[in-house]
Coordinates of N, CA and C in Angstrom, one line a residue:
X1 N 0.8 -1.2 0.0 CA 0.0 0.0 0.0 C 0.9 1.2 0.0
X2 N 0.7 2.1 -0.9 CA 1.5 3.3 -1.1 C 0.9 4.5 -0.2
X3 N 1.7 5.2 0.5 CA 1.2 6.3 1.3 C 1.3 7.6 0.5
X4 N 0.3 8.4 0.7 CA 0.2 9.7 0.0 C 1.2 10.6 0.7
X5 N 2.2 11.1 0.0 CA 3.3 11.9 0.6 C 3.2 13.4 0.1
X6 N 2.1 13.7 -0.5 CA 1.9 15.1 -1.0 C 1.9 16.2 0.1
X7 N 1.6 15.9 1.3 CA 1.5 16.8 2.4 C 2.9 16.9 3.1
X8 N 3.8 16.0 2.8 CA 5.1 15.9 3.5 C 6.0 16.9 2.9
X9 N 6.7 17.7 3.8 CA 7.7 18.7 3.2 C 8.8 18.0 2.4
X10 N 9.3 18.7 1.4 CA 10.2 18.1 0.5 C 11.5 17.6 1.2
X11 N 12.0 18.4 2.2 CA 13.2 18.0 2.9 C 13.0 16.7 3.7
X12 N 11.8 16.5 4.2 CA 11.5 15.2 5.0 C 11.5 14.0 4.0
X13 N 11.0 14.2 2.8 CA 11.0 13.1 1.9 C 12.4 12.8 1.5
X14 N 13.2 13.8 1.3 CA 14.6 13.5 1.0 C 15.4 12.8 2.1
X15 N 15.2 13.2 3.3 CA 15.8 12.6 4.5 C 15.4 11.1 4.5
X16 N 14.1 10.9 4.4 CA 13.6 9.5 4.4 C 14.2 8.6 3.4
X17 N 14.3 9.2 2.1 CA 14.9 8.4 1.0 C 16.4 8.1 1.3
X18 N 17.1 9.1 1.9 CA 18.6 9.0 2.2 C 18.8 7.9 3.3
X19 N 17.9 7.9 4.3 CA 18.0 7.0 5.4 C 17.7 5.6 4.9
X20 N 16.6 5.4 4.2 CA 16.1 4.1 3.8 C 17.1 3.4 2.8
X21 N 17.9 4.2 2.1 CA 18.8 3.6 1.1 C 20.3 3.5 1.7
X22 N 20.4 3.7 3.0 CA 21.7 3.7 3.7 C 21.8 2.5 4.6
X23 N 22.9 1.8 4.4 CA 23.2 0.6 5.3 C 24.0 1.0 6.5
X24 N 25.1 1.7 6.3 CA 26.0 2.2 7.4 C 26.3 3.7 7.1
X25 N 26.2 4.6 8.0 CA 26.6 5.9 7.8 C 25.7 6.9 8.5
X26 N 25.6 8.1 8.0 CA 24.9 9.2 8.7 C 24.2 10.1 7.7
X27 N 23.1 10.7 8.1 CA 22.4 11.7 7.4 C 22.4 12.9 8.3
X28 N 22.9 14.0 7.8 CA 23.0 15.3 8.6 C 22.2 16.3 8.0
X29 N 21.4 17.0 8.8 CA 20.6 18.1 8.3 C 21.2 19.4 8.8
X30 N 21.5 20.3 7.8 CA 22.1 21.6 8.1 C 21.0 22.7 8.1
X31 N 21.0 23.5 9.2 CA 20.0 24.5 9.4 C 20.7 25.9 9.4
X32 N 20.1 26.9 8.7 CA 20.6 28.2 8.7 C 19.4 29.2 8.8
X33 N 19.4 30.0 9.8 CA 18.3 30.9 10.1 C 17.0 30.2 10.2
X34 N 17.0 29.1 11.0 CA 15.8 28.3 11.3 C 15.2 27.6 10.0
X35 N 16.0 27.5 9.0 CA 15.5 26.8 7.8 C 16.5 25.7 7.3
X36 N 16.0 24.6 6.9 CA 16.9 23.6 6.4 C 17.5 24.0 5.1
X37 N 18.8 24.1 5.0 CA 19.5 24.5 3.8 C 20.3 23.4 3.1
X38 N 20.5 22.3 3.8 CA 21.4 21.3 3.2 C 21.1 20.0 3.9
X39 N 21.2 18.9 3.1 CA 21.1 17.5 3.7 C 22.4 16.8 3.2
X40 N 23.2 16.3 4.1 CA 24.4 15.6 3.8 C 24.3 14.1 4.1
X41 N 24.8 13.2 3.3 CA 24.8 11.8 3.6 C 26.2 11.3 3.5
X42 N 26.7 10.6 4.5 CA 28.0 10.0 4.6 C 27.8 8.5 4.6
X43 N 28.3 7.8 3.7 CA 28.1 6.4 3.7 C 29.4 5.7 4.0
X44 N 29.3 4.6 4.8 CA 30.5 3.9 5.2 C 30.4 2.5 4.6
X45 N 31.5 1.9 4.1 CA 31.5 0.6 3.6 C 32.3 -0.3 4.6
X46 N 31.7 -1.3 5.1 CA 32.4 -2.1 6.1 C 32.7 -3.5 5.5
X47 N 33.9 -3.9 5.9 CA 34.4 -5.2 5.4 C 34.4 -6.1 6.6
X48 N 33.4 -6.9 6.8 CA 33.3 -7.8 7.9 C 34.1 -9.1 7.8
X49 N 34.1 -9.7 6.6 CA 34.8 -10.9 6.4 C 36.0 -10.6 5.4
X50 N 37.1 -10.2 6.0 CA 38.3 -9.9 5.1 C 39.0 -11.1 4.7
X51 N 39.5 -11.1 3.5 CA 40.3 -12.2 2.9 C 41.6 -12.3 3.7
X52 N 42.0 -13.5 4.1 CA 43.2 -13.7 4.9 C 44.4 -13.1 4.2
X53 N 44.5 -13.2 2.9 CA 45.6 -12.7 2.1 C 45.8 -11.2 2.2
X54 N 44.6 -10.5 2.5 CA 44.7 -9.1 2.6 C 45.1 -8.6 4.0
X55 N 44.8 -9.4 5.0 CA 45.0 -9.0 6.4 C 46.5 -8.9 6.7
X56 N 47.3 -9.6 6.0 CA 48.8 -9.5 6.2 C 49.5 -8.4 5.5
X57 N 48.8 -7.7 4.7 CA 49.3 -6.6 3.9 C 48.9 -5.2 4.5
X58 N 49.8 -4.3 4.7 CA 49.3 -3.0 5.2 C 48.5 -2.3 4.2
X59 N 47.5 -1.5 4.6 CA 46.8 -0.7 3.7 C 47.6 0.5 3.3
X60 N 47.1 1.3 2.4 CA 47.9 2.4 1.9 C 48.4 3.4 3.0
X61 N 47.5 3.7 3.9 CA 47.8 4.6 5.0 C 48.9 4.0 5.9
X62 N 48.7 2.7 6.2 CA 49.8 2.1 7.1 C 51.1 2.1 6.4
X63 N 51.1 1.8 5.1 CA 52.3 1.8 4.3 C 53.0 3.1 4.3
X64 N 52.2 4.2 4.1 CA 52.7 5.6 4.1 C 53.3 5.9 5.5
X65 N 52.6 5.5 6.5 CA 53.1 5.8 7.9 C 54.4 5.1 8.1
X66 N 54.5 3.8 7.7 CA 55.7 3.0 7.9 C 56.9 3.6 7.1
X67 N 56.6 4.1 5.9 CA 57.6 4.7 5.0 C 58.1 6.0 5.6
X68 N 57.2 6.8 6.2 CA 57.6 8.1 6.8 C 58.5 7.8 8.1
X69 N 58.1 6.8 8.8 CA 58.8 6.4 10.0 C 60.2 6.0 9.7
X70 N 60.4 5.2 8.6 CA 61.7 4.8 8.3 C 62.6 5.9 7.8
X71 N 62.0 6.9 7.1 CA 62.8 8.1 6.7 C 63.2 8.9 7.9
X72 N 62.4 9.0 8.9 CA 62.7 9.8 10.1 C 63.9 9.1 10.9
X73 N 63.8 7.8 11.0 CA 64.9 7.1 11.8 C 66.1 6.9 11.0
X74 N 66.1 6.9 9.7 CA 67.3 6.7 8.9 C 68.3 7.8 9.0
X75 N 67.9 9.0 9.3 CA 68.8 10.2 9.4 C 69.4 10.4 10.7
X76 N 68.9 9.7 11.7 CA 69.4 9.8 13.1 C 70.7 9.1 13.3
X77 N 71.6 9.7 14.1 CA 72.8 9.1 14.5 C 72.9 9.0 16.0
X78 N 73.5 7.9 16.5 CA 73.6 7.7 17.9 C 74.9 8.2 18.4

């Protein structure tokens, strides 16, 4: 059964659509001068069952941090 949404404000319909199509994340409503000016949706992708071959490899951020750490310690003298 379809509900008549003609009386629902446009922003509420948009928020409902964003929430219903979201699995993990957040919907944020931005208000300016007591009026809704923006609706933001942040979606997260979760990897619950990671492949074992991937868990032994650092991700790009970890690799970058390891690379920077090795550059910092390489120049030091005892």
